[in-house]
PDB file of C-alpha atoms in Angstrom:
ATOM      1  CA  UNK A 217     143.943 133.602 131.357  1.00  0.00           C
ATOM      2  CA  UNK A 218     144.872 130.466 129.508  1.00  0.00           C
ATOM      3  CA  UNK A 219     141.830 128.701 130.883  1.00  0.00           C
ATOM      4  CA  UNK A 220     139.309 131.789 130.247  1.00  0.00           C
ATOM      5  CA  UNK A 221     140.186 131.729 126.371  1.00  0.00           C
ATOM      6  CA  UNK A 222     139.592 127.662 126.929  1.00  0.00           C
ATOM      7  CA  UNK A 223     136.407 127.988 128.165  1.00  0.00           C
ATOM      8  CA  UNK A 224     135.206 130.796 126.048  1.00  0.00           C
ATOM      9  CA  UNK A 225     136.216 128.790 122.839  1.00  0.00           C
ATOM     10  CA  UNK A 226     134.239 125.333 124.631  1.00  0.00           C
ATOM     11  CA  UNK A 227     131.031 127.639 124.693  1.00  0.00           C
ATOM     12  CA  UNK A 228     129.898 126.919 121.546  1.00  0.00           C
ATOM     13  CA  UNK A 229     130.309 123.338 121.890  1.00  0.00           C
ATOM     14  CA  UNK A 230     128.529 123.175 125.410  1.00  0.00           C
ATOM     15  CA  UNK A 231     125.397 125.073 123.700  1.00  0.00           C
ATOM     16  CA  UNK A 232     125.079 122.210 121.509  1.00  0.00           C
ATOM     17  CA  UNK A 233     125.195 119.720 123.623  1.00  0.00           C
ATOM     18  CA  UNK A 234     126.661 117.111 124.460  1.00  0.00           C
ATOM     19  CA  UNK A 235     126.397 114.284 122.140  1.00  0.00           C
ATOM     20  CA  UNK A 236     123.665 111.833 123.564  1.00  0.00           C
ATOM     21  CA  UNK A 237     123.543 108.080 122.850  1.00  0.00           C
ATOM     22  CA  UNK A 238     120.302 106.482 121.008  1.00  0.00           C
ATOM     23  CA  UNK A 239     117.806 104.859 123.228  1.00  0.00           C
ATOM     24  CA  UNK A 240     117.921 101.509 124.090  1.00  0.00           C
ATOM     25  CA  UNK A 241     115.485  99.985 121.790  1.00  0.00           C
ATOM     26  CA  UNK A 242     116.794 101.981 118.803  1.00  0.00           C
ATOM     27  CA  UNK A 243     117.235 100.638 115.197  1.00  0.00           C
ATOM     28  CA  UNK A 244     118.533 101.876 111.740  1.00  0.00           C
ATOM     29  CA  UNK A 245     118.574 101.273 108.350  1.00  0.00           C
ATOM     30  CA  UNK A 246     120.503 102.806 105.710  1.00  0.00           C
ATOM     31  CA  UNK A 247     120.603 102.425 101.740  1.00  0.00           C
ATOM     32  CA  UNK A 248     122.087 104.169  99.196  1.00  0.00           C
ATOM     33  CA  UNK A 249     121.221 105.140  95.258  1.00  0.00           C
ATOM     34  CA  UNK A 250     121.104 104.461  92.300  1.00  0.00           C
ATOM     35  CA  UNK A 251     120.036 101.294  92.221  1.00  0.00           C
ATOM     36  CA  UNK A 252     120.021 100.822  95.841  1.00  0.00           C
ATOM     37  CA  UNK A 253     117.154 100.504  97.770  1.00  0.00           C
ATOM     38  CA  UNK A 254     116.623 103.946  99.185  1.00  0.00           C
ATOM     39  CA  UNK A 255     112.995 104.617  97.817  1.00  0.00           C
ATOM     40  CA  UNK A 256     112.146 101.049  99.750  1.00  0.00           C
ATOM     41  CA  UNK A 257     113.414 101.908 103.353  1.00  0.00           C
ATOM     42  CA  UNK A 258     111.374 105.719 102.796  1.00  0.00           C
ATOM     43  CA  UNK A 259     108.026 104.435 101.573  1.00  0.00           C
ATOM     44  CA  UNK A 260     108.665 101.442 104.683  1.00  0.00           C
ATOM     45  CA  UNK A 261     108.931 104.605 107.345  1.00  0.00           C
ATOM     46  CA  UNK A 262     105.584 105.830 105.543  1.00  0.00           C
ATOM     47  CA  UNK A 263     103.643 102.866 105.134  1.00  0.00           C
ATOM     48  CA  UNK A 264     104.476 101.853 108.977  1.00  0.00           C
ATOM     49  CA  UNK A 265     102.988 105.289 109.900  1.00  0.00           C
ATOM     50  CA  UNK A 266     100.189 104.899 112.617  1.00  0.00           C
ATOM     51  CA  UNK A 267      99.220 108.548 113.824  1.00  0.00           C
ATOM     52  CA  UNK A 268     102.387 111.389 111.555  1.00  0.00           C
ATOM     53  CA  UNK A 269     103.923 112.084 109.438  1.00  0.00           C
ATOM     54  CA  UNK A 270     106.197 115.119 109.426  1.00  0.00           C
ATOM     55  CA  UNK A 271     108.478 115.852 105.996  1.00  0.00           C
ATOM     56  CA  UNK A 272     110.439 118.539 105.101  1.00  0.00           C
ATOM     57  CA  UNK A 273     111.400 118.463 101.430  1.00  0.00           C
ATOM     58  CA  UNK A 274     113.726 119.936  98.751  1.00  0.00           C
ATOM     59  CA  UNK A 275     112.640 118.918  95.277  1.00  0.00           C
ATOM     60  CA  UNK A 276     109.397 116.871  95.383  1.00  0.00           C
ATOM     61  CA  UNK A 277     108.624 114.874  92.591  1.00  0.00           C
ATOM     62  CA  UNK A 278     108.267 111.700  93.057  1.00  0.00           C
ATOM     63  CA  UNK A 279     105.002 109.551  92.190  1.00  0.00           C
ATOM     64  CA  UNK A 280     105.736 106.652  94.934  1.00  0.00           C
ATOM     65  CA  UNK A 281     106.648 108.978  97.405  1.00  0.00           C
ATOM     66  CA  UNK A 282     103.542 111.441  97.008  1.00  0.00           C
ATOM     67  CA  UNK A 283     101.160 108.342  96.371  1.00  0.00           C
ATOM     68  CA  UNK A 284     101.904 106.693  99.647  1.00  0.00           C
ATOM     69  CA  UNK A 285     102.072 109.675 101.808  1.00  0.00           C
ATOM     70  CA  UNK A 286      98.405 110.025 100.132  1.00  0.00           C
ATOM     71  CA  UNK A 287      97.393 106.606 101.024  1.00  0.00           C
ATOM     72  CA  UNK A 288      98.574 107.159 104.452  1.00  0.00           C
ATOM     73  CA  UNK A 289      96.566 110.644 104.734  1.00  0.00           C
ATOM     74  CA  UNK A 290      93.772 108.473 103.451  1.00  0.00           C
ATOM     75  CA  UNK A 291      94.158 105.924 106.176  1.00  0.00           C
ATOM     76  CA  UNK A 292      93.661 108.728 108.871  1.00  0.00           C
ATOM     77  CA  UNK A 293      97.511 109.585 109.789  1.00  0.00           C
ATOM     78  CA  UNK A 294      97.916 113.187 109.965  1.00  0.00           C
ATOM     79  CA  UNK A 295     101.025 114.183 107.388  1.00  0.00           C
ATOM     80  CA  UNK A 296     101.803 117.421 107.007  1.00  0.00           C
ATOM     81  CA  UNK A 297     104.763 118.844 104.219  1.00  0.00           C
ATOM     82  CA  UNK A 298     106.843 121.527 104.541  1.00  0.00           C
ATOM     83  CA  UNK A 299     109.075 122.142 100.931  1.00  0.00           C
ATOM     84  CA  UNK A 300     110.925 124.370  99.508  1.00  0.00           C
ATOM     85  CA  UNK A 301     109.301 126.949  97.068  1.00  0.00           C
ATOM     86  CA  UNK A 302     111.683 127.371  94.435  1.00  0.00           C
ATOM     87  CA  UNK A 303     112.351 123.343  93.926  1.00  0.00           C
ATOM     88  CA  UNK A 304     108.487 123.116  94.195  1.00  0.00           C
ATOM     89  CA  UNK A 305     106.933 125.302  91.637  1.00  0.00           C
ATOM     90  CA  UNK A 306     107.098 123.763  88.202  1.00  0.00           C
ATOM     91  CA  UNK A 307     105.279 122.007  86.344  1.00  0.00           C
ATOM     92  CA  UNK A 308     104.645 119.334  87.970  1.00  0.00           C
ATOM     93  CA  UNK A 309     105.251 118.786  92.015  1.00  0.00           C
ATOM     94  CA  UNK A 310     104.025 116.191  94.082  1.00  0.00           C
ATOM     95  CA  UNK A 311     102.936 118.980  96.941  1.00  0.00           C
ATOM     96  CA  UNK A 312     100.919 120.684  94.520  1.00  0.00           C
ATOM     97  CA  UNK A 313      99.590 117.283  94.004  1.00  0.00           C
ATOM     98  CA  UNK A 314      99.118 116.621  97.860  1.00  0.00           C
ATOM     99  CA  UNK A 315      97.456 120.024  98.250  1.00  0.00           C
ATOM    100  CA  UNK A 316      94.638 119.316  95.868  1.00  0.00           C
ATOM    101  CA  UNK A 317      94.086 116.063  97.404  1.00  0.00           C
ATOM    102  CA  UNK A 318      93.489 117.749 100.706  1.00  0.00           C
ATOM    103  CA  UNK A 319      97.228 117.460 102.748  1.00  0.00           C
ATOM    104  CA  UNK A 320      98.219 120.153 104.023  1.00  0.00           C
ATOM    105  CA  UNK A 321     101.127 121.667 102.474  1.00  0.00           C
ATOM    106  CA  UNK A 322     103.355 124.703 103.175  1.00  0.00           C
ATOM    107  CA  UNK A 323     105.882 126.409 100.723  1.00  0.00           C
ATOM    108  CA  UNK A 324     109.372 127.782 102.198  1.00  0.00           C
ATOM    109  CA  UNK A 325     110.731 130.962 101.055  1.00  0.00           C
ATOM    110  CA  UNK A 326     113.036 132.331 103.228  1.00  0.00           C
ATOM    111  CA  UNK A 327     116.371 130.738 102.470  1.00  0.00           C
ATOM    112  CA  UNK A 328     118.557 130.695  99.005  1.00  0.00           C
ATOM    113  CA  UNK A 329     117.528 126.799  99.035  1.00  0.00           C
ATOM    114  CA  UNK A 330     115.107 124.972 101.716  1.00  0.00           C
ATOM    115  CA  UNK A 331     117.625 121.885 101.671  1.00  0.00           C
ATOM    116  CA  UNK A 332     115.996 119.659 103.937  1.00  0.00           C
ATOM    117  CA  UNK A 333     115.387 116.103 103.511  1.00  0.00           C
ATOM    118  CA  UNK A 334     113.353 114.326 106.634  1.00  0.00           C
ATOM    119  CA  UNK A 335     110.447 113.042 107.932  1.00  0.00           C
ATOM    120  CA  UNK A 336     109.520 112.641 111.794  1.00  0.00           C
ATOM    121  CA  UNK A 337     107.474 109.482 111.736  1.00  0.00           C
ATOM    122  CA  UNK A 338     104.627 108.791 115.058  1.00  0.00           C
ATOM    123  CA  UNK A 339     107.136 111.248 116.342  1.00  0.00           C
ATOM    124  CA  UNK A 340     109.842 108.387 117.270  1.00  0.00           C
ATOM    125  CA  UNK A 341     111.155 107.317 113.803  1.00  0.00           C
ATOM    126  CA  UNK A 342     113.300 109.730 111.507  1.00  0.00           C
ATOM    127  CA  UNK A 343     114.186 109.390 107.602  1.00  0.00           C
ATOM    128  CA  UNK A 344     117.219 111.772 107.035  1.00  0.00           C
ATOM    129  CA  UNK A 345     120.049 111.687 104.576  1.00  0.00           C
ATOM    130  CA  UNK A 346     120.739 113.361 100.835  1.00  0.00           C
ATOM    131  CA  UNK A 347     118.215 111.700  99.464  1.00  0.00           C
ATOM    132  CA  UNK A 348     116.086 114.063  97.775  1.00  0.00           C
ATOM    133  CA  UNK A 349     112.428 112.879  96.883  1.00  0.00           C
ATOM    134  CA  UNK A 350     112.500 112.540  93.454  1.00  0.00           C
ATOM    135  CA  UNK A 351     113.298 109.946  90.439  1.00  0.00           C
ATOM    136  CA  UNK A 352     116.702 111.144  89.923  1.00  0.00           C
ATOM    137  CA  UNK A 353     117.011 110.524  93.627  1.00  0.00           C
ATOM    138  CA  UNK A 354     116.210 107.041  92.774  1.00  0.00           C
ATOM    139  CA  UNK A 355     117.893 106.337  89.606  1.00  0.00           C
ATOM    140  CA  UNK A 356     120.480 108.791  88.767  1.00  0.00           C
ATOM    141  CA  UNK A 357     122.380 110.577  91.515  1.00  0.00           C
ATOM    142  CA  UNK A 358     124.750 109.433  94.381  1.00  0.00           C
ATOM    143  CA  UNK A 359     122.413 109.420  97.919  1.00  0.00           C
ATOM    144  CA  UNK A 360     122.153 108.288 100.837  1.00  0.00           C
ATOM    145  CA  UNK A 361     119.230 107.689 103.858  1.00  0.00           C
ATOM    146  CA  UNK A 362     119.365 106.571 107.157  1.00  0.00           C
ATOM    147  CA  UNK A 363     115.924 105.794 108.958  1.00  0.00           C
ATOM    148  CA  UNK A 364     116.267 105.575 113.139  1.00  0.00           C
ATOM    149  CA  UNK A 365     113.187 103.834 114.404  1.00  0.00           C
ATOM    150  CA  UNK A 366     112.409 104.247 118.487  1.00  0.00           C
ATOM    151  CA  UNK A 367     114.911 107.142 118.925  1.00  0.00           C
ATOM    152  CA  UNK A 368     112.168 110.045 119.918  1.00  0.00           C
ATOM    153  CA  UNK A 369     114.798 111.890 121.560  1.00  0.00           C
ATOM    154  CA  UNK A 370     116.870 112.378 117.607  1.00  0.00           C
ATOM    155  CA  UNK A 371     112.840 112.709 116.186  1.00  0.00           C
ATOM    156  CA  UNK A 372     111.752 115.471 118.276  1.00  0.00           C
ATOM    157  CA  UNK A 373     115.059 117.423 117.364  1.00  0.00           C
ATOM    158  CA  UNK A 374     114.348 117.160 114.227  1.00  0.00           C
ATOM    159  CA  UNK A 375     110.436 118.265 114.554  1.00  0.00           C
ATOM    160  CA  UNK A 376     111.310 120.904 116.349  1.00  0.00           C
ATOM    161  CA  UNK A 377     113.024 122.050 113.448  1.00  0.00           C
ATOM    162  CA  UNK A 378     110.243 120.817 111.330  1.00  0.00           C
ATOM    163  CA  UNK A 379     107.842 123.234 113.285  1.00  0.00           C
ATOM    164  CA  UNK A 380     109.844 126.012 113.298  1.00  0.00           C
ATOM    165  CA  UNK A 381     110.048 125.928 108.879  1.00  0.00           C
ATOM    166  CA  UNK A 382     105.924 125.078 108.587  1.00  0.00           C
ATOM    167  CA  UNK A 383     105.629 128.552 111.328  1.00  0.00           C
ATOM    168  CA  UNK A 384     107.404 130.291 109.081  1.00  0.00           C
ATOM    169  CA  UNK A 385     106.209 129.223 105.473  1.00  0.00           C
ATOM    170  CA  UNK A 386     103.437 129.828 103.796  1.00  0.00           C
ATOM    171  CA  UNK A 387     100.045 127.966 103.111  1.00  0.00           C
ATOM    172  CA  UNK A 388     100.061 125.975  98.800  1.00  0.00           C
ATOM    173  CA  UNK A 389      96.284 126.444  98.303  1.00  0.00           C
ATOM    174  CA  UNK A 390      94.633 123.501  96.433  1.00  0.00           C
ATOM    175  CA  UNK A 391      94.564 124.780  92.691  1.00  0.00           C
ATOM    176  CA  UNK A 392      90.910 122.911  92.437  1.00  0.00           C
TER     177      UNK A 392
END
């Protein structure tokens, strides 16, 4: 009996997973905020972009942030945003922003807050952490990011995840 109960309370663990190592190859980065050099190691991941650029965002408000995922849409990588509504709807939002310049963007509604905070970049680099993307991200508020470059495997987790939120959200028309 003992060993049953064992192995019913290990299920949950083995449907995670086990926990895999990074690929040989793999880098990181990390940096912290305020005053830290966060913003640098994100717009890095996006200028580097080649063919994607996947993000799922929180609040999204900041200038460098939406101007170089532009640039990069510009330069013929495909980025696509999926953000959360409710974080996203004021006055002024970088993915409304995006969406009139022609990137696709997708609004989240279905949770009490659409927390994420990634990118999947040429589907082999991810940009996770706290750090929201926004000023107060920047200069005000405690937050960290972590960028793994040549780690598909932890990438395709995570836009997987990504898929699954822009499937169920819901087109931001351009306003002009």
């Amino acid at each position: 009996m003992k060993k049953i109960l064992t192995a019913l309370l290990l299920l949950p663990c083995l449907a995670l997973g086990a926990p895999q190592p990074l690929p040989t190859g793999a880098t990181y980065e990390v940096a912290f905020s305020p005053r830290g050099q966060s913003l640098q190691i994100v717009l890095s991941g996006i200028n580097g972009a080649r063919e994607s650029i996947l993000v799922a965002a929180y609040p999204f408000t900041s200038k460098p942030i939406a101007t170089a995922l532009l640039d990069a849409h510009k330069r013929g990588v495909r980025v696509q945003i999926v953000a959360d509504k409710k974080s996203n709807s004021g006055k002024y939002s970088a993915v409304t922003f995006l969406a009139n310049q022609g990137v696709p963007v997708r609004l989240n509604d279905r949770y009490a807050i659409h927390h994420h905070k990634f990118m999947v970049i040429d589907g082999t680099t991810l940009e996770t952490g706290s750090f929201n993307y926004s000023a107060g991200a920047v200069n005000k508020n405690a937050e960290n990011v972590i960028v793994l470059r040549n780690a598909a495997p932890v990438a395709q987790a995570y836009a997987r995840e990504w898929q699954r939120l822009w499937d169920e959200a819901y087109e931001l028309k351009p306003a002009y």
